[in-house]
Coordinates of C-alpha atoms in Angstrom, one line a residue:
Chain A
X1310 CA 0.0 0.0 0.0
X1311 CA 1.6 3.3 -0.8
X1312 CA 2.2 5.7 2.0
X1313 CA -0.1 8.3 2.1
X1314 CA -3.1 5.4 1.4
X1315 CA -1.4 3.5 4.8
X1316 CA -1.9 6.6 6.5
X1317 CA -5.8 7.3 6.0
X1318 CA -6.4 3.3 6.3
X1319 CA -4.6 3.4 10.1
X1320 CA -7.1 6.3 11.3
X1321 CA -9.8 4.6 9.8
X1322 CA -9.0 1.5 11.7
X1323 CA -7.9 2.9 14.5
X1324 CA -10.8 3.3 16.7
X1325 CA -13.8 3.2 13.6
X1326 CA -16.8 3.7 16.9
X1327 CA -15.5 7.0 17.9
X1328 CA -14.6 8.0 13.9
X1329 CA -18.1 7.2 13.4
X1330 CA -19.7 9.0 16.2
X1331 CA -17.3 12.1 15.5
X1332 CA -18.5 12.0 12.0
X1333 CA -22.2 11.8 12.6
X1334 CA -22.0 14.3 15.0
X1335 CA -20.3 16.6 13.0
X1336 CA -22.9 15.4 10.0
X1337 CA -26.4 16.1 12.2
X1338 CA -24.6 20.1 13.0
X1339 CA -26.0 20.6 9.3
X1340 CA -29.8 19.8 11.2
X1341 CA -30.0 16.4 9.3
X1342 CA -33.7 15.5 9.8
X1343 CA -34.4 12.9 12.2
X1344 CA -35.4 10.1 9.8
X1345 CA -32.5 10.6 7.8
X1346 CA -30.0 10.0 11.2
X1347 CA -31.5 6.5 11.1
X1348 CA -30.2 5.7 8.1
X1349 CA -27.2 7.7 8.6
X1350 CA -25.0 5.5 10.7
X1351 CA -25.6 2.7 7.9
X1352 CA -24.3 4.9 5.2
X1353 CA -21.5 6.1 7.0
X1354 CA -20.4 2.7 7.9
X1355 CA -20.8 1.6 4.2
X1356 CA -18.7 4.6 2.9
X1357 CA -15.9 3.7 5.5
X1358 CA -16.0 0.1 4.8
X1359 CA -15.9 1.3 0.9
X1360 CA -13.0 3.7 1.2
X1361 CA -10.8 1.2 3.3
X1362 CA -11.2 -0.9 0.4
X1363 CA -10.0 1.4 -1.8
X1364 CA -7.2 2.5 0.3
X1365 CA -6.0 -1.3 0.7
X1366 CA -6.3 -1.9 -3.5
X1367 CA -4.1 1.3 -3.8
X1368 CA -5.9 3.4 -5.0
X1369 CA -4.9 6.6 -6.3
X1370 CA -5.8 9.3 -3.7
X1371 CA -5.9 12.2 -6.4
X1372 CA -7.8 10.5 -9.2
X1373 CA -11.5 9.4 -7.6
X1374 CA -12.5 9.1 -11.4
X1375 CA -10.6 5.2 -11.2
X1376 CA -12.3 2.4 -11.0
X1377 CA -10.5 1.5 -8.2
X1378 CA -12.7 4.0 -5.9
X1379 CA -15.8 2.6 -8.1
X1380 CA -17.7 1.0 -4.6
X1381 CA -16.9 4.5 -2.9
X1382 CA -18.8 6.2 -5.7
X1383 CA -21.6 3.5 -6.0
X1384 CA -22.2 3.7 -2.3
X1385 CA -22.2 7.7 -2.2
X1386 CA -24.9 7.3 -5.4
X1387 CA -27.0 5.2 -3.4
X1388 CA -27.8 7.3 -0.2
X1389 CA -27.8 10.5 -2.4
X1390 CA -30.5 9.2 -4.4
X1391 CA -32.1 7.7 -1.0
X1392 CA -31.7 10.8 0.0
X1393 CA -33.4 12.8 -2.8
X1394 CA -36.1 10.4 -2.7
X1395 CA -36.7 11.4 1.0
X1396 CA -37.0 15.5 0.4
X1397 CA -33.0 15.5 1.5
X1398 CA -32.2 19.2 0.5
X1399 CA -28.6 18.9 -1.8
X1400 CA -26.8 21.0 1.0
X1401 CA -27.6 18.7 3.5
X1402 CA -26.7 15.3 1.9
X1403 CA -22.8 16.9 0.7
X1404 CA -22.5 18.3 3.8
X1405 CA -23.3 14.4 5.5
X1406 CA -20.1 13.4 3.3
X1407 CA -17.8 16.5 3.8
X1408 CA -17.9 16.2 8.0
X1409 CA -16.0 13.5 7.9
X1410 CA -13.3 15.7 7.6
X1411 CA -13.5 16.3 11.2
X1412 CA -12.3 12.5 12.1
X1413 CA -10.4 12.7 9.8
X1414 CA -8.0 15.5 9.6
X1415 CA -7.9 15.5 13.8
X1416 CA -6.6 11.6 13.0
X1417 CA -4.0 12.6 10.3
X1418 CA -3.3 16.0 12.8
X1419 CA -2.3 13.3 15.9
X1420 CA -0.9 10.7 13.7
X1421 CA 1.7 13.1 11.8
X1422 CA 2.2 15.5 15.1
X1423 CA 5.4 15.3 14.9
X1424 CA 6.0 16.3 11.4
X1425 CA 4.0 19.2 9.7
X1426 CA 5.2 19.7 6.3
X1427 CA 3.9 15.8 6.1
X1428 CA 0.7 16.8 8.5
X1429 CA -0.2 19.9 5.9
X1430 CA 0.4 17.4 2.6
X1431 CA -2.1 14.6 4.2
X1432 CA -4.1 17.1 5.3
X1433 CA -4.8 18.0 1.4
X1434 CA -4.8 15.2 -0.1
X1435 CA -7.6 14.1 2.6
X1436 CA -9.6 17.3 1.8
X1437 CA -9.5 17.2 -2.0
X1438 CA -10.6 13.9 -2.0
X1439 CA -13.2 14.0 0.1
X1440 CA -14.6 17.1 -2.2
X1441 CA -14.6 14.8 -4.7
X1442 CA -16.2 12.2 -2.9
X1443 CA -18.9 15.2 -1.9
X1444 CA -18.7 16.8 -5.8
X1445 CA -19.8 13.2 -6.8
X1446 CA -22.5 12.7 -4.5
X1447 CA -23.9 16.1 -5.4
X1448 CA -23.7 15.6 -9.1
X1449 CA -25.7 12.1 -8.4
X1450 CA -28.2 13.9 -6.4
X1451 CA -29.0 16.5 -9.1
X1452 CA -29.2 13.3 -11.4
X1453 CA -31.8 12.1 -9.5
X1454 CA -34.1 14.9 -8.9
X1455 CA -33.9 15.5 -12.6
X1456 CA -34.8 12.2 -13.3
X1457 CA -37.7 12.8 -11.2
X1458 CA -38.9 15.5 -12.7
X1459 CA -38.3 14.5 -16.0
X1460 CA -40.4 11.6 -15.3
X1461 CA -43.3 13.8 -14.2
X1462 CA -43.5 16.4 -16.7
X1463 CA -43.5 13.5 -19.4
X1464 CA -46.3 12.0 -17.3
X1465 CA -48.1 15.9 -17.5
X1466 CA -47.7 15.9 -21.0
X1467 CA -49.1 12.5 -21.4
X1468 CA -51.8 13.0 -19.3
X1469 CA -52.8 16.2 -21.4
X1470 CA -52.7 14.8 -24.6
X1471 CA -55.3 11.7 -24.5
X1472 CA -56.2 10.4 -27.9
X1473 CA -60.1 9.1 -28.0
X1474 CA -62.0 7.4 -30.4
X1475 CA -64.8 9.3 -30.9
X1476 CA -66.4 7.0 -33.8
X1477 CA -65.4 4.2 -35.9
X1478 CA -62.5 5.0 -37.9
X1479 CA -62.8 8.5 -36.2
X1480 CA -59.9 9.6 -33.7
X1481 CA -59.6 12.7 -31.8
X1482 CA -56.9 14.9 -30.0
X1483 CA -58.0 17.5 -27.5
X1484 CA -54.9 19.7 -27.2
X1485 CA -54.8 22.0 -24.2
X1486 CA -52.8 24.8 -23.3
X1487 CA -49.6 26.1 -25.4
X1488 CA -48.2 23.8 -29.0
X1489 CA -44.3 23.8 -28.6
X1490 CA -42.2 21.1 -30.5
X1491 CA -42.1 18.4 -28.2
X1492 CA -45.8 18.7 -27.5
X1493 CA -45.8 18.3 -31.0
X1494 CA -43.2 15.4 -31.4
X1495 CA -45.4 13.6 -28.5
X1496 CA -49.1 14.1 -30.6
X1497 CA -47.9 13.2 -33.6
X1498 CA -46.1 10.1 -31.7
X1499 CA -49.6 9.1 -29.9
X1500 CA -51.9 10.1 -32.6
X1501 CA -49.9 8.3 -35.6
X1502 CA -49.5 5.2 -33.3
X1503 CA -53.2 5.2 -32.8
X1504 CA -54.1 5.9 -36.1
X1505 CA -52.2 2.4 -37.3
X1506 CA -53.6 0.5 -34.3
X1507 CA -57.4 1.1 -34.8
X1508 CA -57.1 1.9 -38.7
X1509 CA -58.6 5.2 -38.3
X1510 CA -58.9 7.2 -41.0
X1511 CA -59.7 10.4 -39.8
X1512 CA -58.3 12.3 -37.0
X1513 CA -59.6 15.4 -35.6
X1514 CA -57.1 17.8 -33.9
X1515 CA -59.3 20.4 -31.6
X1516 CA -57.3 23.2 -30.6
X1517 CA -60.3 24.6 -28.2
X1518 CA -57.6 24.9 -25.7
X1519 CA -54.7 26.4 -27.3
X1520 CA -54.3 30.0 -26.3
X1521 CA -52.7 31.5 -29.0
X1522 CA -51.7 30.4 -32.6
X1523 CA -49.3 31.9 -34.4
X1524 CA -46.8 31.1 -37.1
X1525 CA -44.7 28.6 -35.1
X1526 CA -47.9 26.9 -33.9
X1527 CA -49.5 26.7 -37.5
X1528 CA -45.7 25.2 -38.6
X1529 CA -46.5 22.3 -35.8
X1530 CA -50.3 21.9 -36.8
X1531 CA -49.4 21.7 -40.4
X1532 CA -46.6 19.2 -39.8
X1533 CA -48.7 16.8 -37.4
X1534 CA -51.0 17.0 -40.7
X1535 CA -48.9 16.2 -43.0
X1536 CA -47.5 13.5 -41.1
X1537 CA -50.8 12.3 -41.1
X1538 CA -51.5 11.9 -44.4
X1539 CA -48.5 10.7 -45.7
X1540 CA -49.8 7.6 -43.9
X1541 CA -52.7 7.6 -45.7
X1542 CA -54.8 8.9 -43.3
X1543 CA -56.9 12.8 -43.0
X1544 CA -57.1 15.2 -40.7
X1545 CA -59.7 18.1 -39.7
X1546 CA -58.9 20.7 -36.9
X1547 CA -61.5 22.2 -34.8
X1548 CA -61.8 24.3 -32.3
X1549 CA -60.5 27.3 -34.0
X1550 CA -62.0 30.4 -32.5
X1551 CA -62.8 33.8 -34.2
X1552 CA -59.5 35.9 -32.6
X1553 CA -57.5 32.2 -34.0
X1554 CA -59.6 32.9 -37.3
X1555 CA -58.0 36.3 -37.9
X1556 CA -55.0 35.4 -37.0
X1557 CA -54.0 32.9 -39.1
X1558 CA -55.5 35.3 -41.9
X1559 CA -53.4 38.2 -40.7
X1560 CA -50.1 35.7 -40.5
X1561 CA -50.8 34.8 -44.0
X1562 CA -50.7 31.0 -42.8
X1563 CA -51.4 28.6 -46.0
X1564 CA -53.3 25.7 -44.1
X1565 CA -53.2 23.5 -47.3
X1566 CA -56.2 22.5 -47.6
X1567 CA -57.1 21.1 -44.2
X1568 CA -60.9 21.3 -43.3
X1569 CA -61.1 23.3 -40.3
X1570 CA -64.1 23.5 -38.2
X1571 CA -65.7 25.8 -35.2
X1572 CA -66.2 23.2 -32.9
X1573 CA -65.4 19.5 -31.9
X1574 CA -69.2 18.8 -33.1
X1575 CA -68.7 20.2 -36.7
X1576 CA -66.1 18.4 -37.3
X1577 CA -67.4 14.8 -35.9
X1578 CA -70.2 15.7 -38.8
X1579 CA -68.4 16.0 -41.4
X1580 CA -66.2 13.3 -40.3
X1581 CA -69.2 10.7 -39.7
X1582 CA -70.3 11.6 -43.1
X1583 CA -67.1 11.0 -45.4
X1584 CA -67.4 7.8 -43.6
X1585 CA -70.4 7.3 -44.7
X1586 CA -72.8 7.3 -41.4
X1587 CA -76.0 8.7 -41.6
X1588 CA -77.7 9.9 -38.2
X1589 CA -81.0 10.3 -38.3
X1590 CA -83.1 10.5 -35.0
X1591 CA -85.6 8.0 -33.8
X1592 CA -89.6 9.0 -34.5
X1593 CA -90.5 10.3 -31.0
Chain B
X226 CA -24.6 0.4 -45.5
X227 CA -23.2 2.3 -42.4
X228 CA -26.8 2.3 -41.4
X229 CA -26.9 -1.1 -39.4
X230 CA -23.8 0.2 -37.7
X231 CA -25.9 3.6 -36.6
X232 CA -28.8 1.5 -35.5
X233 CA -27.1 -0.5 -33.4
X234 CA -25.1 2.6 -31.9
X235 CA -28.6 4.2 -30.9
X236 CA -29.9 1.1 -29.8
X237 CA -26.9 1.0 -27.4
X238 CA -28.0 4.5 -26.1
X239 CA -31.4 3.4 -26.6
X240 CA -32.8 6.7 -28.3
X241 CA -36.3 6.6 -28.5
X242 CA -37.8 4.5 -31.8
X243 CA -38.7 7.8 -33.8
X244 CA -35.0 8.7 -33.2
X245 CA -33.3 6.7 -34.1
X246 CA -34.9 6.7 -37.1
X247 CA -34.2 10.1 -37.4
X248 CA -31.2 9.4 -36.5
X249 CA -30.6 6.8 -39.1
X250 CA -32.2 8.7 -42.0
X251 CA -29.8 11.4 -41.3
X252 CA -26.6 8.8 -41.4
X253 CA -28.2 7.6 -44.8
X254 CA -28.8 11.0 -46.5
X255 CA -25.1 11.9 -45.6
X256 CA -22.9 9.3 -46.6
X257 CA -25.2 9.0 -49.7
X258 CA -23.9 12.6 -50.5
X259 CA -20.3 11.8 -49.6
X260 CA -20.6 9.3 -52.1
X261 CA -22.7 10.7 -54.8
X262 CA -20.9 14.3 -54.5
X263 CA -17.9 13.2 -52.9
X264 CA -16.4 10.9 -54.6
X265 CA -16.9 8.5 -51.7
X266 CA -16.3 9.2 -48.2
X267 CA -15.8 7.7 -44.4
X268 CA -17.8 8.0 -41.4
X269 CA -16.7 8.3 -37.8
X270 CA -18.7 7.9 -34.9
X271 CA -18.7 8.7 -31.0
X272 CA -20.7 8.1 -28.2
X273 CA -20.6 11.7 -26.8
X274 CA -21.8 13.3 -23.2
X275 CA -22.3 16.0 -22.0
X276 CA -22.9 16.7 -18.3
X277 CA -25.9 14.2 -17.7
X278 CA -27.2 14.1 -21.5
X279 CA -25.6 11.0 -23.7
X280 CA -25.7 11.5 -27.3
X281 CA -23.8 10.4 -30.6
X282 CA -21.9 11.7 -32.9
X283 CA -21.3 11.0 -36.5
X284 CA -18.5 12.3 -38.8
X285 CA -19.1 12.0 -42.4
X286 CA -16.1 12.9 -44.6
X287 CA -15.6 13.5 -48.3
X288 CA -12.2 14.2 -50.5
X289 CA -14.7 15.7 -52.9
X290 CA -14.6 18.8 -54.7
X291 CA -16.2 20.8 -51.4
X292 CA -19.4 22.7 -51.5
X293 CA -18.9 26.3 -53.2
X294 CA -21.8 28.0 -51.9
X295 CA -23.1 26.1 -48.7
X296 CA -25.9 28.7 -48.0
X297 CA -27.2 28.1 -51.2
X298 CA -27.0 24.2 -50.4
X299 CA -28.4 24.3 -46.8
X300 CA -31.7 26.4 -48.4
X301 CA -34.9 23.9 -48.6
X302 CA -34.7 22.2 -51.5
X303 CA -37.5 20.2 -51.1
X304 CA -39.7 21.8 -53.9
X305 CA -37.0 21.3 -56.4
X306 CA -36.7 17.8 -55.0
X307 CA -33.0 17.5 -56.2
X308 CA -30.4 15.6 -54.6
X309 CA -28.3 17.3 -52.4
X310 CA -30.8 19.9 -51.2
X311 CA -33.0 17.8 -49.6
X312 CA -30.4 15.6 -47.8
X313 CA -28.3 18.3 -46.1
X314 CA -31.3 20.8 -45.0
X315 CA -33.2 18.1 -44.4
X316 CA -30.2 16.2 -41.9
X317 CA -29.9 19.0 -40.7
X318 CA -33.4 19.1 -39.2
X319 CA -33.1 15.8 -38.0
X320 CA -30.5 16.5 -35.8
X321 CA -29.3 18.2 -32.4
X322 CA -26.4 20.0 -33.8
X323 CA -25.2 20.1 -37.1
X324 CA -21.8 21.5 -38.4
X325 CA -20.0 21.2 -42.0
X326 CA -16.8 22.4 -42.8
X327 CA -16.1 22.3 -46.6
X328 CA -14.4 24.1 -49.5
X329 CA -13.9 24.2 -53.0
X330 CA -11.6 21.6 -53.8
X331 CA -10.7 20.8 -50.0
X332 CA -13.5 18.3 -49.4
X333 CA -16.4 18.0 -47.1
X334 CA -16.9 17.5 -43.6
X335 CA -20.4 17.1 -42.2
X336 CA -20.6 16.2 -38.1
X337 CA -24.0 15.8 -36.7
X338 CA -25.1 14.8 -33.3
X339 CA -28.1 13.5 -31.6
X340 CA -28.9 13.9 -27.8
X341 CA -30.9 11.5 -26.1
Chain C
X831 CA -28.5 -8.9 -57.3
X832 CA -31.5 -9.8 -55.3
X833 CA -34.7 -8.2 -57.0
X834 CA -37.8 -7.3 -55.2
X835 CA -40.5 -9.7 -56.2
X836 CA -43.8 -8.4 -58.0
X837 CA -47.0 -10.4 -57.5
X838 CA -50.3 -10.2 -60.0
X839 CA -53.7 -10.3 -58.2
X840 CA -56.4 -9.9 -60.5
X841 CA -55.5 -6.4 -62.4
X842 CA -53.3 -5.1 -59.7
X843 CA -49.3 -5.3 -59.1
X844 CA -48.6 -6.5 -55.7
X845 CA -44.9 -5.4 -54.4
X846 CA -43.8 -6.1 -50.7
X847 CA -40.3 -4.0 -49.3
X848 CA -39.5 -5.7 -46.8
X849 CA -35.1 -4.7 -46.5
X850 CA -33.5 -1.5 -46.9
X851 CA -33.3 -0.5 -50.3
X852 CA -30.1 -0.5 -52.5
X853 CA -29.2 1.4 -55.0
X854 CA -29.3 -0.9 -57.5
X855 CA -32.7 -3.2 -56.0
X856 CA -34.4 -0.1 -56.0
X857 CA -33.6 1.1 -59.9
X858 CA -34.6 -2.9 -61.1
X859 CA -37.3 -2.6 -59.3
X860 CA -38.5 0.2 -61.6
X861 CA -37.6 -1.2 -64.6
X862 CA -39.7 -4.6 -63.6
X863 CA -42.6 -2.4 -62.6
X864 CA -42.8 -0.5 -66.0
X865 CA -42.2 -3.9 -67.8
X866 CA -44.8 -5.6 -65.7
X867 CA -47.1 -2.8 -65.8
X868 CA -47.0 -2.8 -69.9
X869 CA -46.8 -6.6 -70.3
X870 CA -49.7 -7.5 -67.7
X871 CA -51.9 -4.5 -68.2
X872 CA -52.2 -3.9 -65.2
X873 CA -54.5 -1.3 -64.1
X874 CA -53.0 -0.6 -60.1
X875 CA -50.0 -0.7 -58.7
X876 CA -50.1 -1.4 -54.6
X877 CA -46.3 -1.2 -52.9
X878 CA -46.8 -2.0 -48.9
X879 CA -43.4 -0.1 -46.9
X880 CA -45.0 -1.8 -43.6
X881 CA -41.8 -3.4 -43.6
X882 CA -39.6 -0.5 -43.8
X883 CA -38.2 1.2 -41.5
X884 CA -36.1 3.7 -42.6
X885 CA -37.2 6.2 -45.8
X886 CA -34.6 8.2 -46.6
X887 CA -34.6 10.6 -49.7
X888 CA -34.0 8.2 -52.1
X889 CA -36.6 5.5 -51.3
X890 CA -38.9 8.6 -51.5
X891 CA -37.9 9.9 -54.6
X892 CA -38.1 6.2 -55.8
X893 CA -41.9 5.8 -54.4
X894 CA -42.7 9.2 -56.4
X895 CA -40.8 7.6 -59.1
X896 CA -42.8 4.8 -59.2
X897 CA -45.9 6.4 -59.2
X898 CA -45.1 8.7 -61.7
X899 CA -44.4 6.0 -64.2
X900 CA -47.6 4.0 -63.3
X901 CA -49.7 7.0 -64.4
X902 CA -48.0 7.6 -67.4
X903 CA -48.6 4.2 -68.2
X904 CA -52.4 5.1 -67.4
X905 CA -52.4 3.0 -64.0
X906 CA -53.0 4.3 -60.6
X907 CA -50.7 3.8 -57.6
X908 CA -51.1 3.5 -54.0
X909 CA -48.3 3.0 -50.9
X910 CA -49.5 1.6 -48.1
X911 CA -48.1 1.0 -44.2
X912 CA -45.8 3.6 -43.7
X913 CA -44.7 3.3 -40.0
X914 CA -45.4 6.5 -37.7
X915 CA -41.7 6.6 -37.1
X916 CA -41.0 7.2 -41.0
X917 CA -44.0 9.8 -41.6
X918 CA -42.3 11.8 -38.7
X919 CA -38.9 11.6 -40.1
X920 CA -40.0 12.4 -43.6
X921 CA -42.4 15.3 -42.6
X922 CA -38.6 17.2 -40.9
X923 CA -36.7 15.5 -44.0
X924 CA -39.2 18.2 -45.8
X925 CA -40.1 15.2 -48.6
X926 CA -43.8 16.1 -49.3
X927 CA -44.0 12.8 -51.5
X928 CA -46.3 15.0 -53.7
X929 CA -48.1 12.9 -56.6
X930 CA -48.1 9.7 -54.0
X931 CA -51.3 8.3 -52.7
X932 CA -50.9 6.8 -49.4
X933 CA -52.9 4.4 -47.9
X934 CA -53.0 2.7 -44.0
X935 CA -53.3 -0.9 -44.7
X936 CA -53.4 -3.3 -48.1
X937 CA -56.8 -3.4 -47.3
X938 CA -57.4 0.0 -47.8
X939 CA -55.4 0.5 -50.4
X940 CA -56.5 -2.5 -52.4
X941 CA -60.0 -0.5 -51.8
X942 CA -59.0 2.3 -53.6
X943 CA -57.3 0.8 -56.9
X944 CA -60.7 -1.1 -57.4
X945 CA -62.2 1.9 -56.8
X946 CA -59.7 4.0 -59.4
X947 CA -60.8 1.2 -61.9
X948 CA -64.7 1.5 -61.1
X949 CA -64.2 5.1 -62.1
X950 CA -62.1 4.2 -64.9
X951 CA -64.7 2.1 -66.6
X952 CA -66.8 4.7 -66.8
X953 CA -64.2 6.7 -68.6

């Protein structure tokens, strides 16, 4: 084991209860919450178990990008996404990894007493690695909450985007609130996929709940339309309201042909009847 | 064609089905111009990241006699329908990022990338 | 040189894509198309890209191609099956596939060449 590693791995083994407690102690100072100190003295054992480990396989003190560090890093991912889960704020769960500079450095202080030029180099290389170590953990937290959140808004935009079979052969796609590109990419994704399942031929697209539409928004309209009917399938949008009306004059914007409609209703009419469905209602 | 070699590449990174067929179309318009304008060509690729976002990155490289006017080349040529028009403006909008680096009688470099 | 196979059923030319297009498969094709078309009489042509799954701008100047040379050979065309993930990718590719029918299913587009004859008939 090289020198400096044989240093750290003798204060870690020296007396690893009080390390521990010095280290947790230091840890709740940032006001850990209570139901994270249970898990706490788990996670702290598992990082010190990880890092003697690493210490003992030689591993290089300045480069925590090896893969001889690899446990340390999956055990620091682990309780920062546990963390993260739990409502841990990303101050608090670094912080839980950076006090353990207090064991540490008063263990490399006592064990190097007698020589400080040797004391001060131990005493950085201990403090930049365990940045890294707390760099990592916060880079992995930030993962996680994105992750999350990524994961919701695609479950929002999901949500707002239903595709329902209004008749046979007859599809329709409420859209609410503002057409960007992805809410595009994710209609045209839904509606197309729909379209081959059921065999529809005819989609409608309301826009009832679109606030505005300008040139950009006609762009994705007009795309989602063509997509369509390169497929072999039409298309009819409804739901355009008089301000929409004048705007799309005003704009200039082509529609190419596309039947637009006041409302949902007109457009299930004309779409029962290039089906070829009459309605006709019972004799009272 | 290199195509296979792209779809297994974004199956690796597993890009979502529309794409990596985005993705692939793209690879195909490309080296079909390397070879159709440029003589012939080779095509590089990385697996790229960039903070949390994984992406990849193609290179597609011609000896040929370089685009004199890309402006004129990267305008929608759709309506026209010819050849090269449609494949670069139209790679281009199948991409992330798109770069090319040519000139007359220096060749052609096109590098495109696609983020997850 | 493998070369795309073209069935006859009844008046209408049946061709299936099922790999990714060569160069050279995809210019035979056309050749055995027009001679087909001419030697057969046929009156539709019905090419089903269910299979495919990547349509670059070659395969689509091809289909337009294709259909192109049916009419002028005074039969109608129809493509049928294109998956979502190629209508997407043509739509930003900016290939408008302008003189193509397009169809969801052989069924439907089997519909519509008997229907093109119907109206033919009458001529």
């Amino acid at each position: 084991m090289k020198q400096e590693n044989a240093l750290f791995d003798d204060v870690l083994k020296a007396a690893p209860e009080d390390f521990l407690r010095s280290w947790l102690s230091e840890a709740e100072q940032s006001g850990e919450s209570a139901s994270l100190a249970k898990t706490a003295t788990h996670d702290a054992r598992e990082v010190m178990s990880s890092l003697q480990e690493a210490l003992r396989a030689d591993a290089d003190l300045t480069r925590f990008d090896d893969a001889a560090w690899g446990r340390t890093r999956a055990v620091l991912s682990e309780l920062s996404q546990s963390r993260a889960a739990q409502g841990a704020s990303a101050g608090e769960t670094s912080y839980f990894v950076l006090a353990i500079k207090k064991p540490l450095f008063a263990g490399l202080r006592e064990a190097l007493a007698a020589s400080p030029q040797r004391a001060f180099d131990a005493l950085w290389a201990a403090s930049t690695l365990i940045d890294r170590m707390a760099q990592w953990t916060a880079t992995t937290y930030q993962r996680s909450r994105e992750d999350v959140i990524q994961r919701q808004q695609q479950e929002l935009l999901e949500l707002s985007t239903p595709v329902v079979k209004l008749w046979e052969g007859v599809l329709a796609v409420p859209m609410i609130g503002t057409l960007d590109s992805s809410r595009t990419q994710l209609v045209m994704e839904a509606l197309l996929t729909r379209i081959v399942e059921t065999g529809s031929e005819l989609a409608i697209i309301d826009i009832t709940g679109v606030p505005t539409v300008d040139t950009l928004v006609a762009q994705h309209l007009l795309k989602t339309v063509t997509a369509i009917r390169l497929m072999g399938a039409d298309c009819i949008i409804s739901g355009i309201r008089p301000q929409i009306a004048q705007t799309i004059v005003h704009l200039g914007i082509d529609l190419q042909g596309i039947t637009t409609k006041a409302t949902l209703a007109d457009a299930l009419q004309i779409a029962m009847k290039k089906a070829g469905f009459v309605v006709t209602r019972a004799a009272a | 064609m290199c195509r296979q070699m792209v779809r297994k590449l974004t199956q690796q990174i597993k890009f979502t089905l529309v794409d990596q067929t985005k993705m692939i179309t793209a690879a195909s318009e490309l080296s079909r111009n390397t070879v159709v304008y440029g003589g012939g060509g080779e095509m590089r690729w990385q697996i790229v990241s960039q903070g949390i976002k994984t992406g990849l990155r193609l290179w597609f490289e011609d000896k040929g006699p370089g685009i004199p006017d890309v402006d004129l080349a990267l305008t929608d040529g759709w309506t026209s329908g010819t050849g090269m028009g449609v494949g670069l403006s139209g790679s281009k909008r199948l991409v992330n990022e798109f770069e090319i680096r040519t000139a007359v009688g220096e060749g052609t470099c096109v590098t495109v990338t696609r983020w997850k | 040189m493998e070369r795309i196979p073209i069935l006859k059923m009844g008046k209408v030319l049946l061709v299936t894509i099922q790999v990714d297009l060569q160069d050279q498969v995809a210019l035979a094709l056309q050749d055995d198309l027009s001679a087909q078309i001419d030697k057969t009489g046929a009156s539709g042509v019905l090419i089903d890209i269910s299979a495919l799954e990547i349509v670059d701008s070659f395969v689509g100047r091809m289909l337009a191609s294709i259909s192109g040379i049916a009419n002028v050979l005074d039969a109608t065309s129809v493509v049928v099956g294109m998956q979502p993930a190629v209508a997407i990718t043509l739509v930003e590719l900016g290939l408008s596939l302008e003189g193509v029918r397009t169809a969801l299913n052989v069924e439907r587009g089997m519909a519509m060449l008997a229907a093109d004859d119907r109206n033919r008939i009458d001529d």
